[in-house]
Structures are given as structure tokens and as C-alpha cells.
Amino acid sequence: MTDGAMQPFGLTLNKFLDHAAKWHPNTEVVTARENGSITRIGYAELRQRALCASTVFADLGVAFGDHVATLAWNSQAHVEAWYGIMGMGAVCHTLNPRLTAEQLASMLAQSKATVLIVSADLVDLAKQVCELSPLVSHMLVIDDEGGTGQDGGDKPAVHDYEALLARTEAKAIWGEFDETASSGLCFTSGTTGAPKGVTYTHRSSYLHTLRMLQADVMGLTAWDVILPVVPMFHANAWGLPFGAPATGSKLVLPGRHADGASLARLIESEGVTIAVGVPTVWVGLVDHLDATGGELPSLKRIAVGGAPMPPALMERIEKRLGVTVQTSWGMTELSPGGTFAPLGDPDRRPMVSGRPALGVDLLLTDTEGNALPEQRNTEGHLRVRGAAVIERYFGHEQKSTDENGWFDTGDLARIDELGNLTITGRSKELIKSGGEWINPAEIEAVICALPEVSFAAVIGRSDPKWGERPVLLVEMREGMTLGDDELLQSLRGRVASWWIPDAVVNLPQMPLASTGKVDKIRLKSEYGGS
């Protein structure tokens, strides 16, 4: 007897755009331009342009497995470049424009990319990077609206992306390689340590996309209009440039501008139903609407992650916009989705990040990595494993997982009786005072619940007697004040008395890392001395 068989169908990422081009050919990908105009393209035409991009890259010497870097905002051309790079079997190395030239050059030195794709307004930064990165031989300028004075220089040679596409035929053939081939490279944000590279594979990102499409996760549909404010250089914009064509959703790309006025115009004009980004983005949107008036009736849901959602902010956003805020937790190392609060969950709470969907598993351990005997309603060190979870970092020989495949996230967490995850802190951020541990996240949660507070952070300051003592740093909402004594009084009875910070520092603006998280490295550097 001979068993039957299923067709070999490699899980390569080009198939998402192939699907959209065939079954949703006229569904739009919209881009907000620097000059205020809007451009539109259907998925079928976008696929043709991405095939041409693959041919352009091949003509510039890019081969299977090579890295191609992008230094760009969320735009149609950036999406085309992604699919052009990944479809031909090269690796898309996304670079964060908010980093320094030295940091970016260090990352390029690791990936050895010879081609750099750059947004027109970032050409000056790219040239600084290339001076420090002699391996880069070609720079392709995208989203050039007014001419950036490309000089066509020898090292690197500067090319107009549109001009190259205009004289190129779509000769590339996509996906003729194993699904385990590398597809992307993204460096971690480095808010608590040095950035490390995370390599994604076609298989891992394909399976991650399928998980994100589950009803209790993102639950995207062909009738949705999706606005990814989360940048494409940060963990694949949470996979939305894959998820949107996979479902035939309209994709709205904001370019470089994520201020409240720009987002309000885009949401209203394009009928956005789902918007995705870190909490700080939505503060700007609500502040703008409060100041100028206006409603956004199409918007139904805002998905947030990257930082805890303060209860007062969640209530303010939902009340002002009439939307549901969907909380989540993830990491670059998880591709990045880990847990999402299911839609319609009656137990939904601001600081709760939801449950894991099929394809990712969680484990709480002690400090030595031993599984806690009770996994519910107890705090432990959070570990995770799954098909889209890192095994080892880029350039590292040693695995980053234990013998059972569990990756240590560095987070402290609780899991309730319903399986909902709450991140309670970062193990690296714990403050050791007099030999005992203080968890900054528990203090921050209390302070952030105050309606007068926009942001709060607690760091350890060197102390000659106790080793370290906590310091509270706060940014108040515009037009609101709260005295230091009132801030500290809110902690009494909520945390141990010896956890109460020794000092309060009021900041006009909380320093944020490139991903919208509070930059604790900078805070520690500036305010952590004795």
C-alpha cells in the first residue's frame, strides 16, 4: 500500500503578495507623502513592481542569502523592496533611522550588506553611515519627491529607485528555495542592553502571520483598513505588511509622520478601522483631537504593545475615540507577537497582555530556570518557545535557549487562572536595596494609573548605605500638576514602605527609545549616579 501525499508548498513570504495580487488585485496600498499628497496602488501592480525590484537587486550583484539593508519609513516603496528582497531569497536587514550613524554602521558591518535602500529624507544620514561602512557599494533612494541631488558617485553609487524600476523588466522568479531560508534581520531596540540581531526565516514569519490572523489575535479581514504606525524597521511592523495582503486588507502607510494631526487626517480620509502602534502615538492623537475637535468614526480598534498601557490612558483613548484598545505583549525575538487580549474578553484589563495563541507557549521559572511548580497566580521569570521564537542571535554560535528549547525573555510575569499574561517587570531593571529586591514596574503601574501622569519610570540610584535606592521620574499631562508628596502618597499602602522612592524628578519630556519605550539606559545614565 502506498500512502497518499500532499503537495509540497513552501511557506515562503512571497506567497502573501502572490495571493493578494490574484484575489485582491485592486485593493489599495496607500502612502502618505512628505508633501501631504497621497499615492495609491493595487496589490497586482505592487507585485509587478516588487518583481522588478528583485531584478534590479540581482543586477546590482545581490544573490541568494545576501543581506540588503533598508533605512526607510513605512511606505509603498519600502514594502515593494521587502518583497523584492525576500522573494528572491535575499535577507532584508531593516535599519532604524533614529539611531546614530555609528550604531547603524556597526550593524551593517555585521550583516555585510552591499546594497542600502534609503528614504529620500534620510540620504544625508545614509551617506554618513556609508562613510563608516565601506562594504556598501550601492545606495537606492526611494520616495524621492523633489530630487535629492543624487550624485551617482563611485562609493557608494547613488541610484534613483524609480528610474531603475522604469527600465527593468520583471524577470525574477520568487520562492524557489527552502522555507527555512533566512528572510529578515532586525536588531533589538537595546533599551536595557546592547542591541542584538534577530534573524527571521520564511517559515517562522509565515507561521507568525497565520497566528496573528487568528480571531483572538489580530483577526484581520478583507474589509479592514489597517494603519501600521509601528515602523517597518521594528520587528517587521508586527508582521502587518504580511498580514494585510494575506487577507486582502487595505494597507495605509503613514510615511515618516506619526504626529496626532497627520494620523487624524489619514484615519479620517482613508476610513482606517484598525490602527497599530505603541501607547505614546495615541497620546498625540487624542491630544490633537482634544485641542482641535473632530471625530474618527471609522476607527474601531487600536492595538498597542511595546510598553504597558496605563489604565488612565486606556480609558481616555477609548472614551475619546470610541474604540476598543487591544493590549498585547511581544519582543523582537518573538517575531514579535507573543500574547494578545482577545477581542470581546469581559475580563479585559489595561495592564493584562492577554493569552498566547496556538504556536507560542509560555513557562514561568525561578531564577535558575527551573519551572515553577505552580504556573498560575504566581510571579516568575518568563520563558517562551514556538515556531517564530529565536533560537540564537545573529552571529552567535551558542544557542539562546535552554536544553528544552525555552528562551528566557528577561521579563518577570504572572499568569492568571484564565491564562492571561501580565508583565510585572524586567529582571535586569530590578533594584537591589539593602540586599532586598524592588520591582520598578509595580511602582510605575501605580503612578501611571494617576490621570495627571503621562509617563513614569523608576530607576535605581547609587546609595552609599543601601547600594541602590529608587528614584521616580515623571512627565505630567499638559496643563496638569501633582506635587511630589502627592505622587509618593499614592504609593502608600500599595507597595512596601521601603519601596517608596527617595526622590521625584519631574521631566518636561520623558526620553523615549526608537520604539516608543521609555529609554531606561539614558535615564540610568543621567539620573542613576549618587
Coordinates of C-alpha atoms in Angstrom, one line a residue:
M1 CA 0.0 0.0 0.0
T2 CA 1.3 3.5 -0.9
D3 CA 0.2 6.3 1.3
G4 CA -1.2 9.4 -0.4
A5 CA 0.6 12.7 -0.2
M6 CA 0.1 16.4 0.0
Q7 CA 1.6 18.9 -2.4
P8 CA 4.9 20.4 -1.4
F9 CA 4.0 24.1 -0.7
G10 CA 6.9 26.0 0.7
L11 CA 6.0 28.6 3.3
T12 CA 7.8 31.5 1.6
L13 CA 6.7 35.1 2.2
N14 CA 6.2 36.0 -1.5
K15 CA 3.1 33.9 -1.4
F16 CA 1.2 36.5 0.6
L17 CA 1.7 39.1 -2.1
D18 CA 1.1 36.5 -4.8
H19 CA -2.3 35.7 -3.1
A20 CA -3.3 39.4 -2.8
A21 CA -2.3 40.1 -6.5
K22 CA -4.5 37.3 -7.7
W23 CA -7.5 37.6 -5.4
H24 CA -7.5 41.2 -4.3
P25 CA -5.7 42.9 -7.3
N26 CA -7.3 46.3 -6.9
T27 CA -7.3 46.6 -3.1
E28 CA -5.2 49.6 -2.3
V29 CA -1.9 50.2 -0.6
V30 CA -1.9 53.9 0.3
T31 CA 1.1 56.0 1.3
A32 CA 1.1 59.5 2.9
R33 CA 3.8 61.5 1.2
E34 CA 6.1 64.1 2.7
N35 CA 4.4 66.9 0.8
G36 CA 0.9 66.0 2.1
S37 CA -0.2 64.1 -1.0
I38 CA -1.5 60.5 -1.1
T39 CA -0.4 57.8 -3.5
R40 CA -2.4 54.6 -4.2
I41 CA -1.6 51.3 -5.9
G42 CA -3.4 47.9 -6.1
Y43 CA -1.8 44.7 -4.9
A44 CA -1.4 43.4 -8.5
E45 CA 0.6 46.4 -9.7
L46 CA 2.6 46.4 -6.5
R47 CA 3.6 42.8 -7.1
Q48 CA 4.8 43.6 -10.6
R49 CA 6.9 46.5 -9.2
A50 CA 8.3 44.2 -6.5
L51 CA 9.3 41.6 -9.1
C52 CA 11.1 44.4 -11.0
A53 CA 12.8 45.3 -7.7
S54 CA 14.2 41.7 -7.4
T55 CA 15.6 42.1 -10.9
V56 CA 17.2 45.4 -10.0
F57 CA 18.8 43.9 -6.9
A58 CA 20.1 40.9 -8.9
D59 CA 21.6 43.3 -11.5
L60 CA 23.5 45.0 -8.6
G61 CA 25.0 41.7 -7.6
V62 CA 22.7 40.6 -4.9
A63 CA 22.4 36.8 -4.7
F64 CA 20.6 34.2 -2.6
G65 CA 21.4 34.7 1.1
D66 CA 22.9 38.1 0.7
H67 CA 21.8 40.9 3.0
V68 CA 20.1 44.0 1.6
A69 CA 19.7 46.9 4.1
T70 CA 16.8 49.3 4.3
L71 CA 16.8 52.7 6.1
A72 CA 13.3 53.8 5.4
W73 CA 9.9 54.8 6.7
N74 CA 6.6 53.0 6.2
S75 CA 5.8 53.4 2.5
Q76 CA 4.8 51.6 -0.6
A77 CA 8.3 51.6 -2.0
H78 CA 9.6 50.1 1.3
V79 CA 7.0 47.3 1.1
E80 CA 8.0 46.6 -2.6
A81 CA 11.6 46.4 -1.6
W82 CA 10.8 44.0 1.2
Y83 CA 9.1 41.6 -1.1
G84 CA 11.7 42.1 -3.8
I85 CA 14.5 41.2 -1.4
M86 CA 12.8 38.3 0.4
G87 CA 11.1 36.9 -2.8
M88 CA 14.5 36.3 -4.4
G89 CA 15.9 34.6 -1.3
A90 CA 18.0 37.5 -0.1
V91 CA 17.7 38.8 3.5
C92 CA 16.1 42.2 4.4
H93 CA 18.1 43.9 7.1
T94 CA 16.0 46.8 8.4
L95 CA 17.8 49.7 10.0
N96 CA 16.3 52.2 12.5
P97 CA 16.7 55.8 11.2
R98 CA 16.5 57.1 14.8
L99 CA 19.9 55.5 15.7
T100 CA 23.3 57.2 15.2
A101 CA 25.4 56.7 12.1
E102 CA 27.9 54.8 14.2
Q103 CA 25.3 52.4 15.6
L104 CA 23.9 51.8 12.1
A105 CA 27.4 51.3 10.6
S106 CA 28.1 48.7 13.3
M107 CA 25.0 46.7 12.3
L108 CA 25.9 46.9 8.6
A109 CA 29.4 45.7 9.4
Q110 CA 27.8 42.6 10.9
S111 CA 25.3 41.9 8.1
K112 CA 27.9 42.8 5.3
A113 CA 25.1 44.3 3.2
T114 CA 26.4 45.9 -0.1
V115 CA 23.1 47.5 -1.1
L116 CA 21.3 50.1 1.0
I117 CA 17.8 51.3 0.2
V118 CA 17.1 54.7 1.8
S119 CA 14.2 57.1 2.1
A120 CA 15.0 60.4 0.3
D121 CA 14.9 62.5 3.5
L122 CA 17.4 60.1 5.1
V123 CA 20.1 60.4 2.4
D124 CA 22.4 62.6 4.5
L125 CA 22.3 60.1 7.4
A126 CA 22.8 57.2 4.9
K127 CA 25.9 58.9 3.5
Q128 CA 27.3 59.3 7.0
V129 CA 26.7 55.6 7.6
C130 CA 28.3 54.7 4.3
E131 CA 31.5 56.6 5.1
L132 CA 31.8 54.2 8.1
S133 CA 30.6 51.2 6.1
P134 CA 33.0 50.7 3.2
L135 CA 31.2 47.5 2.1
V136 CA 28.1 49.4 0.9
S137 CA 28.6 49.9 -2.9
H138 CA 25.1 50.9 -4.0
M139 CA 22.5 53.3 -2.4
L140 CA 19.0 53.2 -3.9
V141 CA 16.9 56.3 -3.0
I142 CA 13.1 55.7 -2.6
D143 CA 10.2 58.1 -2.1
D144 CA 12.1 61.0 -3.8
E145 CA 9.5 63.7 -4.4
G146 CA 11.7 66.6 -5.2
G147 CA 15.1 65.3 -6.2
T148 CA 17.8 64.8 -3.6
G149 CA 20.8 65.6 -5.8
Q150 CA 21.9 62.0 -6.3
D151 CA 25.5 62.2 -7.4
G152 CA 25.9 58.8 -8.9
G153 CA 29.2 58.7 -7.0
D154 CA 31.6 55.8 -7.1
K155 CA 31.4 54.7 -3.4
P156 CA 28.6 54.1 -3.0
A157 CA 26.9 54.7 -6.3
V158 CA 23.7 56.5 -5.7
H159 CA 20.7 55.5 -7.8
D160 CA 17.1 56.7 -8.2
Y161 CA 15.0 53.7 -7.4
E162 CA 12.1 54.8 -9.7
A163 CA 14.5 55.3 -12.6
L164 CA 15.9 51.8 -12.1
L165 CA 12.5 50.2 -12.0
A166 CA 11.3 52.1 -15.1
R167 CA 13.9 50.5 -17.3
T168 CA 13.7 47.0 -15.7
E169 CA 11.5 44.0 -16.8
A170 CA 10.0 41.7 -14.1
K171 CA 12.1 38.7 -14.9
A172 CA 12.6 37.4 -11.3
I173 CA 11.2 34.1 -10.1
W174 CA 10.2 34.0 -6.5
G175 CA 10.3 31.4 -3.8
E176 CA 12.4 28.7 -5.4
F177 CA 14.3 27.9 -2.2
D178 CA 13.6 26.1 1.1
E179 CA 11.2 27.7 3.6
T180 CA 13.8 27.6 6.3
A181 CA 15.9 30.2 4.4
S182 CA 16.6 33.4 6.2
S183 CA 14.3 36.3 5.2
G184 CA 14.9 39.2 7.6
L185 CA 17.3 40.7 10.1
C186 CA 16.3 43.1 12.8
F187 CA 18.3 44.3 15.8
T188 CA 16.7 44.6 19.2
S189 CA 15.9 48.1 20.5
G190 CA 18.7 48.0 23.1
T191 CA 16.7 49.8 25.8
T192 CA 18.3 47.7 28.6
G193 CA 21.4 46.4 26.9
A194 CA 23.4 46.3 23.6
P195 CA 21.3 45.6 20.5
K196 CA 21.5 42.1 19.2
G197 CA 20.5 40.8 15.7
V198 CA 17.5 38.6 15.3
T199 CA 17.2 36.6 12.1
Y200 CA 13.8 35.6 10.8
T201 CA 13.1 32.8 8.3
H202 CA 10.4 32.5 5.7
R203 CA 8.8 29.6 7.7
S204 CA 8.9 31.5 11.0
S205 CA 7.4 34.7 9.6
Y206 CA 4.8 32.8 7.6
L207 CA 3.6 30.8 10.7
H208 CA 3.8 34.0 12.8
T209 CA 1.5 35.7 10.2
L210 CA -1.0 32.8 10.4
R211 CA -1.0 33.1 14.2
M212 CA -1.6 36.9 14.0
L213 CA -4.6 36.4 11.8
Q214 CA -6.4 34.2 14.3
A215 CA -9.7 35.6 15.6
D216 CA -8.4 36.1 19.1
V217 CA -5.2 37.8 18.0
M218 CA -5.4 40.5 15.2
G219 CA -8.3 38.9 13.4
L220 CA -7.8 40.8 10.2
T221 CA -10.4 40.6 7.4
A222 CA -10.6 41.7 3.8
W223 CA -13.0 44.5 4.9
D224 CA -10.4 46.1 7.3
V225 CA -8.3 49.1 6.6
I226 CA -5.1 48.8 8.5
L227 CA -2.8 51.6 9.6
P228 CA 0.6 50.3 10.9
V229 CA 2.1 53.2 12.8
V230 CA 4.6 50.7 14.3
P231 CA 7.6 51.1 12.0
M232 CA 8.7 48.5 9.4
F233 CA 12.2 48.7 10.9
H234 CA 10.8 47.4 14.2
A235 CA 10.2 43.6 14.1
N236 CA 8.5 43.7 10.7
A237 CA 5.9 46.2 11.8
W238 CA 4.4 43.3 13.8
G239 CA 4.0 41.4 10.6
L240 CA 1.3 43.6 9.2
P241 CA 2.9 44.0 5.7
F242 CA 2.5 40.3 5.5
G243 CA -0.9 40.0 7.2
A244 CA -2.6 42.7 5.1
P245 CA -2.0 41.1 1.7
A246 CA -2.7 37.7 3.2
T247 CA -6.2 38.7 4.0
G248 CA -6.7 41.3 1.2
S249 CA -6.9 44.2 3.7
K250 CA -6.3 47.7 2.6
L251 CA -3.0 48.9 3.9
V252 CA -2.4 52.5 4.8
L253 CA 1.2 53.6 5.3
P254 CA 1.9 56.9 7.2
G255 CA 5.4 57.6 5.9
R256 CA 7.6 59.3 8.5
H257 CA 4.9 61.4 10.2
A258 CA 3.2 59.9 13.3
D259 CA 2.1 63.1 14.9
G260 CA -1.5 63.5 16.0
A261 CA -2.6 65.8 13.2
S262 CA -1.1 63.7 10.4
L263 CA -2.6 60.5 11.8
A264 CA -6.1 62.1 12.3
R265 CA -6.1 63.2 8.7
L266 CA -5.1 59.8 7.4
I267 CA -7.5 57.8 9.5
E268 CA -10.4 60.1 8.5
S269 CA -9.6 60.3 4.8
E270 CA -8.9 56.5 4.3
G271 CA -11.5 55.1 6.7
V272 CA -9.0 53.3 8.8
T273 CA -10.6 50.6 11.0
I274 CA -7.6 49.2 12.8
A275 CA -4.5 51.2 13.9
V276 CA -1.4 49.7 15.5
G277 CA 1.4 51.3 17.5
V278 CA 2.9 52.0 20.9
P279 CA 0.9 53.9 23.5
T280 CA 2.8 57.2 23.0
V281 CA 1.5 57.5 19.5
W282 CA -2.1 57.5 20.7
V283 CA -1.4 60.2 23.3
G284 CA -0.5 62.5 20.5
L285 CA -3.7 61.6 18.5
V286 CA -6.0 62.2 21.5
D287 CA -4.2 65.4 22.4
H288 CA -4.7 66.7 18.9
L289 CA -8.4 65.8 18.8
D290 CA -8.9 67.4 22.2
A291 CA -7.3 70.6 21.1
T292 CA -9.0 70.8 17.6
G293 CA -12.1 68.8 17.9
G294 CA -13.2 66.2 15.4
E295 CA -14.2 62.5 15.4
L296 CA -12.8 59.4 13.7
P297 CA -15.9 57.2 13.3
S298 CA -14.3 54.6 11.1
L299 CA -11.8 53.6 13.7
K300 CA -12.9 50.6 15.7
R301 CA -9.7 49.2 17.3
I302 CA -6.3 50.3 18.4
A303 CA -3.8 47.6 19.1
V304 CA -1.0 48.5 21.4
G305 CA 2.3 46.9 22.5
G306 CA 5.9 47.7 23.2
A307 CA 5.1 49.3 26.6
P308 CA 2.5 48.8 29.4
M309 CA -0.8 50.6 28.8
P310 CA -1.5 52.9 31.8
P311 CA -5.2 52.4 32.9
A312 CA -5.9 56.2 32.8
L313 CA -4.6 56.4 29.2
M314 CA -6.6 53.4 28.0
E315 CA -9.8 54.9 29.5
R316 CA -9.0 58.2 27.9
I317 CA -8.4 56.8 24.4
E318 CA -11.4 54.5 24.5
K319 CA -13.7 57.3 25.7
R320 CA -12.5 60.0 23.3
L321 CA -12.2 57.8 20.2
G322 CA -15.0 55.3 20.9
V323 CA -12.6 52.4 20.1
T324 CA -11.5 49.2 21.7
V325 CA -7.9 49.2 22.9
Q326 CA -6.4 45.8 22.4
T327 CA -3.3 45.2 24.6
S328 CA -0.5 42.8 23.7
W329 CA 3.0 41.6 24.6
G330 CA 5.8 40.7 22.4
M331 CA 9.5 41.0 21.6
T332 CA 11.7 41.3 18.5
E333 CA 12.9 37.8 19.4
L334 CA 9.3 36.5 19.1
S335 CA 8.8 38.0 15.5
P336 CA 7.3 39.8 17.6
G337 CA 3.8 38.7 18.7
G338 CA 3.6 36.8 22.0
T339 CA 0.2 37.3 23.6
F340 CA -2.9 39.4 22.7
A341 CA -6.0 40.3 24.7
P342 CA -8.9 38.5 22.9
L343 CA -11.5 40.9 21.4
G344 CA -14.7 41.0 23.5
D345 CA -13.0 39.5 26.6
P346 CA -15.1 40.6 29.5
D347 CA -12.1 40.3 31.8
R348 CA -10.0 42.8 29.7
R349 CA -7.8 45.0 31.8
P350 CA -5.2 47.6 30.8
M351 CA -2.1 46.0 32.3
V352 CA -3.0 42.5 31.1
S353 CA -1.4 41.4 27.8
G354 CA -3.8 38.6 27.0
R355 CA -3.2 34.9 26.2
P356 CA -0.9 33.1 23.8
A357 CA -2.4 31.8 20.6
L358 CA -1.6 28.4 19.1
G359 CA 2.0 28.4 18.0
V360 CA 3.6 30.0 21.1
D361 CA 3.9 28.6 24.6
L362 CA 4.8 30.3 28.0
L363 CA 6.6 29.0 31.1
L364 CA 7.3 30.6 34.4
T365 CA 10.6 29.6 36.1
D366 CA 12.7 30.5 39.1
T367 CA 16.0 32.4 38.8
E368 CA 17.8 29.2 37.9
G369 CA 15.4 28.3 35.0
N370 CA 13.5 25.6 36.9
A371 CA 9.8 25.5 36.1
L372 CA 7.7 26.8 39.0
P373 CA 5.5 24.0 40.4
E374 CA 2.5 26.3 40.2
Q375 CA 2.1 28.2 36.9
R376 CA -0.9 30.3 37.8
N377 CA -1.2 33.3 40.1
T378 CA 2.5 33.4 41.0
E379 CA 5.3 35.6 39.8
G380 CA 8.2 34.1 37.9
H381 CA 10.8 34.6 35.1
L382 CA 9.0 34.3 31.8
R383 CA 10.3 31.9 29.1
V384 CA 8.8 31.2 25.7
R385 CA 9.1 28.8 22.8
G386 CA 7.5 28.4 19.4
A387 CA 7.9 28.3 15.7
A388 CA 8.6 32.0 15.5
V389 CA 10.8 32.3 18.6
I390 CA 14.6 32.9 18.4
E391 CA 17.0 30.0 18.9
R392 CA 20.2 32.0 18.7
Y393 CA 21.2 35.6 17.9
F394 CA 22.8 36.7 14.6
G395 CA 26.5 36.0 14.6
H396 CA 26.3 33.9 17.8
E397 CA 27.4 30.2 17.8
Q398 CA 25.8 29.5 21.2
K399 CA 22.1 28.9 21.4
S400 CA 20.0 31.4 23.4
T401 CA 17.6 28.7 24.5
D402 CA 17.9 26.1 27.2
E403 CA 18.0 22.3 26.7
N404 CA 14.3 22.1 26.3
G405 CA 14.1 25.0 23.8
W406 CA 12.8 27.7 26.2
F407 CA 14.0 31.3 25.5
D408 CA 14.5 33.5 28.6
T409 CA 12.7 36.8 27.8
G410 CA 14.2 38.7 30.7
D411 CA 10.7 39.6 31.8
L412 CA 9.0 38.9 35.2
A413 CA 5.4 37.9 34.8
R414 CA 2.2 36.4 36.2
I415 CA -0.3 34.2 34.5
D416 CA -3.8 34.2 35.9
E417 CA -6.3 31.3 36.2
L418 CA -7.6 32.1 32.7
G419 CA -4.1 32.1 31.1
N420 CA -3.8 35.9 30.8
L421 CA -0.3 37.2 31.0
T422 CA 0.7 40.3 33.0
I423 CA 4.3 41.5 32.7
T424 CA 5.4 42.6 36.2
G425 CA 8.9 43.9 35.4
R426 CA 12.2 43.3 33.8
S427 CA 14.7 41.2 35.7
K428 CA 17.6 43.5 34.6
E429 CA 15.7 46.5 36.0
L430 CA 15.2 45.2 39.5
I431 CA 16.7 47.4 42.2
K432 CA 18.7 45.8 45.0
S433 CA 18.4 47.9 48.1
G434 CA 19.9 46.7 51.3
G435 CA 20.1 43.2 49.9
E436 CA 16.4 43.1 49.0
W437 CA 14.8 43.4 45.6
I438 CA 12.5 46.3 44.5
N439 CA 10.4 45.9 41.3
P440 CA 10.2 49.3 39.5
A441 CA 7.3 48.1 37.3
E442 CA 5.0 47.7 40.3
I443 CA 5.7 51.3 41.4
E444 CA 5.3 52.5 37.8
A445 CA 1.9 50.8 37.4
V446 CA 0.5 52.7 40.4
I447 CA 1.9 56.1 39.3
C448 CA 0.8 55.6 35.7
A449 CA -2.8 54.9 36.9
L450 CA -3.0 58.6 38.1
P451 CA -4.9 60.6 35.5
E452 CA -2.4 63.5 35.8
V453 CA 0.5 61.4 34.7
S454 CA 1.6 60.8 31.1
F455 CA 4.7 58.7 31.8
A456 CA 6.5 57.3 34.8
A457 CA 9.8 55.5 35.2
V458 CA 11.6 54.2 38.3
I459 CA 15.4 53.6 38.3
G460 CA 18.0 52.7 40.9
R461 CA 20.3 55.5 42.1
S462 CA 23.6 54.6 43.7
D463 CA 23.4 54.9 47.5
P464 CA 26.4 54.6 49.9
K465 CA 24.4 52.9 52.6
W466 CA 21.8 50.7 50.8
G467 CA 23.7 50.1 47.5
E468 CA 20.7 51.4 45.4
R469 CA 17.6 53.4 46.2
P470 CA 14.7 54.0 43.8
V471 CA 14.1 57.4 42.1
L472 CA 10.8 58.2 40.5
L473 CA 10.8 60.2 37.2
V474 CA 7.6 61.5 35.8
E475 CA 6.2 63.5 32.9
M476 CA 2.8 65.1 33.7
R477 CA 0.0 65.6 31.2
E478 CA -0.1 69.0 29.7
G479 CA -1.8 71.5 31.9
M480 CA -1.8 69.2 35.0
T481 CA 0.3 69.2 38.1
L482 CA 0.7 66.9 41.1
G483 CA 3.1 67.6 44.0
D484 CA 5.9 65.2 44.8
D485 CA 4.3 64.4 48.1
E486 CA 1.0 63.6 46.4
L487 CA 2.8 61.3 44.0
L488 CA 4.5 59.4 46.7
Q489 CA 1.4 59.3 48.9
S490 CA -0.4 57.4 46.1
L491 CA 2.1 54.5 46.7
R492 CA 1.5 54.2 50.4
G493 CA -0.4 51.0 51.2
R494 CA 0.1 49.9 47.6
V495 CA 3.7 48.9 47.8
A496 CA 6.1 48.1 50.7
S497 CA 7.1 51.3 52.6
W498 CA 10.7 50.8 51.9
W499 CA 10.0 50.6 48.1
I500 CA 8.8 54.2 48.1
P501 CA 11.3 56.3 46.1
D502 CA 13.7 58.6 47.9
A503 CA 13.2 61.3 45.3
V504 CA 11.0 62.5 42.5
V505 CA 12.3 64.1 39.3
N506 CA 9.8 66.0 37.1
L507 CA 10.7 65.9 33.4
P508 CA 9.3 68.1 30.7
Q509 CA 9.5 65.2 28.3
M510 CA 10.3 61.6 29.1
P511 CA 13.2 60.3 26.9
L512 CA 11.9 57.5 24.6
A513 CA 13.8 54.9 22.6
S514 CA 13.2 54.5 18.9
T515 CA 10.4 52.1 19.5
G516 CA 8.4 54.4 21.8
K517 CA 9.5 52.7 25.0
V518 CA 10.9 54.7 27.9
D519 CA 14.7 54.8 27.4
K520 CA 15.9 53.5 30.8
I521 CA 19.5 53.3 29.7
R522 CA 19.5 57.1 29.2
L523 CA 17.6 57.7 32.5
K524 CA 20.0 55.5 34.4
S525 CA 23.0 57.3 32.8
E526 CA 21.6 60.8 33.6
Y527 CA 19.9 60.2 37.0
G528 CA 21.4 57.0 38.4
G529 CA 24.6 58.5 39.9
S530 CA 24.9 59.1 43.6

